[in-house]
Coordinates of N, CA and C in Angstrom, one line a residue:
M1011 N 16.6 -5.1 -9.3 CA 15.4 -5.9 -9.0 C 14.7 -6.3 -10.3
N1012 N 13.7 -7.1 -10.1 CA 13.0 -7.7 -11.3 C 11.7 -7.0 -11.6
E1013 N 11.6 -6.4 -12.8 CA 10.4 -5.7 -13.2 C 9.2 -6.7 -13.3
T1014 N 9.5 -8.0 -13.6 CA 8.4 -9.0 -13.7 C 7.8 -9.1 -12.3
H1015 N 8.7 -9.1 -11.3 CA 8.2 -9.2 -9.9 C 7.3 -8.0 -9.6
F1016 N 7.6 -6.8 -10.0 CA 6.8 -5.7 -9.7 C 5.4 -5.8 -10.3
R1017 N 5.4 -6.2 -11.6 CA 4.1 -6.3 -12.3 C 3.3 -7.4 -11.7
K1018 N 3.9 -8.5 -11.2 CA 3.1 -9.6 -10.6 C 2.5 -9.1 -9.3
L1019 N 3.3 -8.3 -8.5 CA 2.7 -7.7 -7.3 C 1.5 -6.8 -7.6
E1020 N 1.6 -6.0 -8.7 CA 0.5 -5.1 -9.1 C -0.7 -6.0 -9.4
R1021 N -0.5 -7.0 -10.1 CA -1.7 -7.9 -10.5 C -2.2 -8.6 -9.3
M1022 N -1.4 -9.0 -8.3 CA -1.8 -9.6 -7.1 C -2.7 -8.7 -6.3
Y1023 N -2.3 -7.4 -6.3 CA -3.1 -6.4 -5.6 C -4.5 -6.3 -6.2
Q1024 N -4.5 -6.1 -7.6 CA -5.8 -5.9 -8.3 C -6.7 -7.1 -8.1
R1025 N -6.2 -8.3 -8.0 CA -7.0 -9.5 -7.9 C -7.5 -9.9 -6.5
A1026 N -7.0 -9.2 -5.5 CA -7.4 -9.5 -4.2 C -8.9 -9.1 -4.0
P1027 N -9.7 -9.9 -3.4 CA -11.2 -9.6 -3.3 C -11.4 -8.2 -2.6
V1028 N -10.6 -7.8 -1.7 CA -10.8 -6.6 -1.0 C -10.7 -5.4 -1.9
N1029 N -10.0 -5.6 -3.0 CA -9.7 -4.5 -4.0 C -10.6 -4.5 -5.2
A1030 N -11.5 -5.5 -5.3 CA -12.3 -5.8 -6.5 C -13.0 -4.6 -7.1
D1031 N -13.6 -3.7 -6.2 CA -14.5 -2.7 -6.7 C -13.9 -1.3 -6.4
E1032 N -12.7 -1.2 -6.1 CA -12.1 0.1 -5.7 C -11.7 1.0 -6.8
G1033 N -11.4 0.5 -8.0 CA -10.9 1.3 -9.1 C -9.5 1.9 -8.8
T1034 N -8.8 1.3 -7.9 CA -7.5 1.8 -7.6 C -6.4 1.5 -8.6
S1035 N -5.3 2.2 -8.6 CA -4.2 2.0 -9.5 C -2.9 1.9 -8.6
L1036 N -2.2 0.8 -8.8 CA -1.0 0.6 -8.0 C 0.2 0.5 -9.0
T1037 N 1.3 1.2 -8.6 CA 2.5 1.0 -9.4 C 3.7 0.7 -8.4
V1038 N 4.4 -0.4 -8.7 CA 5.4 -0.8 -7.8 C 6.8 -0.7 -8.5
A1039 N 7.8 -0.2 -7.7 CA 9.1 -0.1 -8.2 C 10.0 -0.6 -7.1
E1040 N 11.3 -0.6 -7.3 CA 12.2 -1.0 -6.2 C 12.2 -0.2 -5.0
G1041 N 11.6 -0.8 -3.9 CA 11.6 -0.1 -2.6 C 10.5 1.0 -2.5
T1042 N 9.6 1.1 -3.5 CA 8.6 2.1 -3.5 C 7.3 1.6 -4.1
A1043 N 6.2 2.2 -3.8 CA 4.9 1.9 -4.4 C 4.0 3.2 -4.4
T1044 N 3.3 3.4 -5.4 CA 2.3 4.5 -5.4 C 0.9 3.9 -5.7
L1045 N 0.0 4.5 -5.0 CA -1.4 4.0 -5.0 C -2.3 5.2 -5.2
D1046 N -3.2 5.1 -6.2 CA -4.2 6.1 -6.3 C -5.6 5.5 -6.0
V1047 N -6.3 6.1 -5.1 CA -7.6 5.6 -4.6 C -8.7 6.6 -4.9
P1048 N -9.5 6.4 -5.9 CA -10.7 7.3 -6.1 C -11.6 7.3 -4.9
I1049 N -12.0 8.5 -4.6 CA -12.9 8.7 -3.4 C -14.3 8.5 -3.9
S1050 N -15.1 7.7 -3.1 CA -16.5 7.5 -3.4 C -17.3 7.9 -2.2
S1051 N -18.5 8.4 -2.4 CA -19.3 8.8 -1.3 C -19.7 7.6 -0.3
E1052 N -19.5 6.4 -0.8 CA -19.7 5.2 0.1 C -18.7 5.1 1.2
S1053 N -17.5 5.9 1.0 CA -16.5 5.8 2.0 C -16.6 7.0 3.0
H1054 N -17.6 7.8 2.9 CA -17.8 8.9 3.8 C -18.3 8.5 5.2
H1055 N -17.8 9.3 6.2 CA -18.5 9.1 7.5 C -19.6 10.1 7.6
P1056 N -20.4 10.2 8.7 CA -21.5 11.1 8.7 C -21.3 12.6 8.5
L1057 N -20.1 13.1 8.6 CA -19.8 14.5 8.3 C -19.5 14.7 6.9
G1058 N -19.5 13.7 6.0 CA -19.2 13.9 4.6 C -17.8 13.8 4.1
A1059 N -16.9 13.4 5.0 CA -15.5 13.2 4.6 C -15.1 11.7 4.6
V1060 N -14.0 11.4 4.0 CA -13.6 10.0 3.9 C -13.3 9.5 5.3
H1061 N -13.8 8.3 5.6 CA -13.5 7.6 6.9 C -12.0 7.2 7.0
G1062 N -11.5 7.3 8.2 CA -10.1 7.0 8.4 C -9.6 5.6 8.0
A1063 N -10.6 4.6 7.9 CA -10.2 3.3 7.4 C -9.7 3.3 6.0
V1064 N -10.2 4.3 5.2 CA -9.7 4.4 3.8 C -8.3 4.9 3.8
Y1065 N -8.0 5.9 4.6 CA -6.7 6.4 4.7 C -5.7 5.3 5.1
F1066 N -6.1 4.6 6.2 CA -5.3 3.5 6.7 C -5.0 2.5 5.6
K1067 N -6.0 2.0 4.8 CA -5.8 1.0 3.8 C -4.9 1.6 2.7
A1068 N -5.0 2.8 2.3 CA -4.2 3.4 1.2 C -2.7 3.4 1.7
L1069 N -2.5 3.9 2.9 CA -1.1 4.0 3.5 C -0.5 2.6 3.7
D1070 N -1.2 1.7 4.3 CA -0.7 0.4 4.5 C -0.4 -0.3 3.2
D1071 N -1.3 -0.2 2.2 CA -1.1 -0.9 0.9 C 0.2 -0.3 0.3
A1072 N 0.3 1.0 0.3 CA 1.5 1.6 -0.4 C 2.8 1.2 0.3
A1073 N 2.8 1.2 1.6 CA 4.0 0.8 2.4 C 4.2 -0.7 2.2
F1074 N 3.2 -1.5 2.3 CA 3.3 -3.0 2.1 C 3.9 -3.3 0.8
F1075 N 3.4 -2.8 -0.3 CA 4.0 -3.1 -1.6 C 5.4 -2.6 -1.8
A1076 N 5.7 -1.4 -1.2 CA 7.1 -1.0 -1.2 C 8.0 -2.0 -0.6
A1077 N 7.5 -2.5 0.6 CA 8.3 -3.6 1.3 C 8.4 -4.9 0.5
N1078 N 7.2 -5.3 0.0 CA 7.3 -6.6 -0.8 C 8.0 -6.5 -2.1
S1079 N 8.2 -5.3 -2.6 CA 9.0 -5.1 -3.8 C 10.5 -5.6 -3.6
L1080 N 10.9 -5.6 -2.4 CA 12.3 -6.1 -2.1 C 12.4 -7.5 -1.7
V1081 N 11.2 -8.2 -1.6 CA 11.2 -9.6 -1.2 C 10.5 -10.4 -2.4
E1082 N 11.2 -11.2 -3.1 CA 10.7 -11.8 -4.3 C 10.2 -13.2 -4.1
D1083 N 10.4 -13.8 -2.9 CA 10.0 -15.2 -2.8 C 8.8 -15.4 -1.9
V1084 N 8.5 -14.6 -0.9 CA 7.4 -14.8 0.0 C 6.6 -13.5 0.1
F1085 N 5.4 -13.6 0.6 CA 4.5 -12.5 1.0 C 5.0 -11.9 2.3
V1086 N 5.0 -10.6 2.4 CA 5.4 -10.0 3.6 C 4.1 -9.7 4.4
L1087 N 4.2 -9.6 5.7 CA 3.1 -9.3 6.6 C 3.3 -8.0 7.3
T1088 N 2.2 -7.2 7.5 CA 2.3 -6.0 8.3 C 2.2 -6.5 9.8
T1089 N 3.2 -6.1 10.6 CA 3.2 -6.5 12.0 C 2.9 -5.3 12.9
N1090 N 3.0 -4.1 12.3 CA 2.7 -2.9 13.1 C 2.5 -1.8 12.1
F1091 N 1.6 -0.9 12.3 CA 1.4 0.2 11.5 C 0.8 1.4 12.3
T1092 N 1.4 2.5 12.2 CA 1.0 3.7 12.9 C 0.6 4.7 11.9
I1093 N -0.6 5.4 12.1 CA -1.1 6.3 11.1 C -1.4 7.7 11.8
H1094 N -1.2 8.7 11.1 CA -1.5 10.1 11.6 C -2.4 10.7 10.6
L1095 N -3.7 11.0 11.0 CA -4.6 11.6 10.1 C -4.5 13.1 10.3
E1096 N -4.3 13.8 9.2 CA -4.0 15.2 9.2 C -5.0 16.2 8.6
R1097 N -5.8 15.7 7.6 CA -6.7 16.6 6.9 C -7.8 15.8 6.3
P1098 N -9.1 16.3 6.4 CA -10.1 15.5 5.7 C -10.2 15.8 4.2
V1099 N -10.8 14.9 3.5 CA -11.0 15.0 2.1 C -12.3 14.3 1.8
S1100 N -13.0 14.9 0.8 CA -14.4 14.4 0.5 C -14.5 13.9 -1.0
D1101 N -13.7 14.4 -1.8 CA -13.8 14.0 -3.2 C -12.4 14.0 -3.9
G1102 N -12.4 13.5 -5.1 CA -11.1 13.4 -5.9 C -10.5 12.1 -5.7
T1103 N -9.2 12.1 -5.5 CA -8.4 10.9 -5.4 C -7.4 11.0 -4.2
I1104 N -7.2 10.0 -3.5 CA -6.1 9.9 -2.5 C -4.9 9.3 -3.2
H1105 N -3.8 10.0 -3.2 CA -2.5 9.5 -3.8 C -1.6 9.2 -2.6
A1106 N -1.3 7.9 -2.5 CA -0.4 7.4 -1.4 C 0.9 6.9 -2.0
E1107 N 2.0 7.4 -1.4 CA 3.3 6.9 -1.9 C 4.0 6.3 -0.7
G1108 N 4.5 5.0 -0.9 CA 5.2 4.3 0.1 C 6.7 4.1 -0.3
R1109 N 7.5 4.0 0.7 CA 8.9 3.8 0.5 C 9.6 3.1 1.7
V1110 N 10.5 2.1 1.3 CA 11.2 1.4 2.4 C 12.3 2.3 2.9
V1111 N 12.3 2.4 4.3 CA 13.3 3.3 4.9 C 14.4 2.4 5.7
N1112 N 14.1 1.1 5.9 CA 15.0 0.3 6.5 C 14.8 -1.2 6.1
D1113 N 15.8 -1.8 5.5 CA 15.6 -3.2 5.0 C 16.7 -4.0 5.7
N1114 N 16.3 -4.9 6.6 CA 17.3 -5.8 7.2 C 16.7 -7.2 7.2
P1115 N 17.5 -8.2 7.5 CA 17.0 -9.6 7.3 C 15.8 -10.0 8.2
N1116 N 15.6 -9.3 9.3 CA 14.5 -9.6 10.2 C 13.2 -8.8 9.9
Q1117 N 13.3 -7.6 9.4 CA 12.1 -6.8 9.2 C 12.4 -5.7 8.2
L1118 N 11.4 -5.2 7.6 CA 11.5 -4.0 6.8 C 10.6 -2.9 7.4
I1119 N 11.1 -1.7 7.3 CA 10.3 -0.6 7.8 C 10.0 0.3 6.6
A1120 N 8.7 0.6 6.4 CA 8.3 1.5 5.3 C 7.4 2.6 5.8
E1121 N 7.5 3.7 5.1 CA 6.7 4.9 5.4 C 5.8 5.1 4.2
A1122 N 4.7 5.8 4.4 CA 3.8 6.2 3.4 C 3.2 7.6 3.7
V1123 N 2.9 8.4 2.7 CA 2.3 9.7 2.8 C 1.2 9.7 1.8
A1124 N 0.0 10.3 2.2 CA -1.1 10.5 1.3 C -1.4 11.9 1.0
H1125 N -1.7 12.3 -0.2 CA -2.0 13.6 -0.6 C -3.3 13.6 -1.4
D1126 N -4.0 14.8 -1.4 CA -5.1 15.0 -2.3 C -4.7 15.5 -3.6
D1127 N -5.7 15.7 -4.5 CA -5.4 16.2 -5.9 C -4.7 17.5 -5.9
A1128 N -4.8 18.4 -4.9 CA -4.1 19.7 -4.9 C -2.7 19.6 -4.2
G1129 N -2.3 18.4 -3.8 CA -1.0 18.2 -3.2 C -1.0 18.4 -1.7
N1130 N -2.1 18.6 -1.1 CA -2.2 18.8 0.4 C -2.0 17.4 1.0
E1131 N -1.1 17.4 2.1 CA -0.9 16.2 2.8 C -2.1 15.8 3.6
L1132 N -2.6 14.6 3.5 CA -3.8 14.2 4.2 C -3.5 13.3 5.4
A1133 N -2.5 12.5 5.3 CA -2.2 11.5 6.3 C -0.8 10.9 6.0
R1134 N -0.2 10.4 7.1 CA 1.1 9.7 6.9 C 1.1 8.5 7.9
G1135 N 1.9 7.5 7.6 CA 2.0 6.3 8.4 C 3.3 5.6 8.2
S1136 N 3.6 4.8 9.1 CA 4.8 3.9 9.0 C 4.5 2.5 9.6
G1137 N 5.1 1.6 9.0 CA 4.9 0.2 9.4 C 6.1 -0.7 9.4
V1138 N 5.9 -1.8 10.1 CA 7.0 -2.8 10.2 C 6.4 -4.0 9.5
F1139 N 7.2 -4.6 8.6 CA 6.8 -5.7 7.8 C 7.9 -6.8 7.9
Q1140 N 7.4 -8.1 7.9 CA 8.3 -9.2 8.0 C 7.9 -10.3 7.0
R1141 N 8.9 -11.1 6.7 CA 8.7 -12.2 5.7 C 7.7 -13.2 6.4
S1142 N 6.8 -13.7 5.6 CA 5.9 -14.8 6.0 C 6.5 -16.1 5.5
N1143 N 5.7 -17.2 5.8 CA 6.1 -18.5 5.2 C 5.3 -18.8 4.0
S1144 N 4.5 -17.8 3.5 CA 3.6 -18.0 2.3 C 4.4 -17.6 1.1
E1145 N 4.6 -18.5 0.2 CA 5.3 -18.2 -1.1 C 4.4 -17.4 -2.0
L1146 N 5.1 -16.6 -2.8 CA 4.4 -15.8 -3.8 C 4.1 -16.7 -5.0
T1147 N 2.9 -17.1 -5.2 CA 2.5 -18.1 -6.2 C 1.2 -17.6 -6.9
A1148 N 0.9 -18.2 -8.0 CA -0.3 -17.9 -8.8 C -1.5 -18.1 -8.0
D1149 N -1.5 -19.0 -7.0 CA -2.7 -19.3 -6.2 C -3.2 -18.0 -5.4
I1150 N -2.3 -17.1 -5.2 CA -2.7 -15.9 -4.4 C -2.7 -14.7 -5.4
G1151 N -2.7 -14.9 -6.7 CA -2.8 -13.9 -7.7 C -1.4 -13.3 -8.2
Y1152 N -0.3 -13.9 -7.7 CA 1.0 -13.5 -8.1 C 1.3 -14.2 -9.4
E1153 N 0.9 -13.6 -10.5 CA 1.2 -14.2 -11.8 C 1.3 -13.1 -12.9

């Protein structure tokens, strides 16, 4: 696979408006992606732990970029994603690792697991991704 493609995906992630203030770090390789998400008190629910939406985004992003690492011409779309929340976390960093487990012409299936700084499993998820009609271009930050 193309290292240039992986770096362009990483820059596309960082340039997306939804990721502008997160301070996250994404690394993409062939069929895999790792994402580190610093935890902020702004992401806490009333009991002082991270809201499930943060877990979902970390897992979906890791699985998504693992899938898109294998597709060099178009943006992939998440068509289904299932998440299992296992353990709360309040501080530190969420470390999510995604990997493609099935790659075929019609869809890609990727899984992701999130851990805390001590290596405890926080959540896991799996998703189905398909090729879109949207080309990977500089207009969407792929440069």
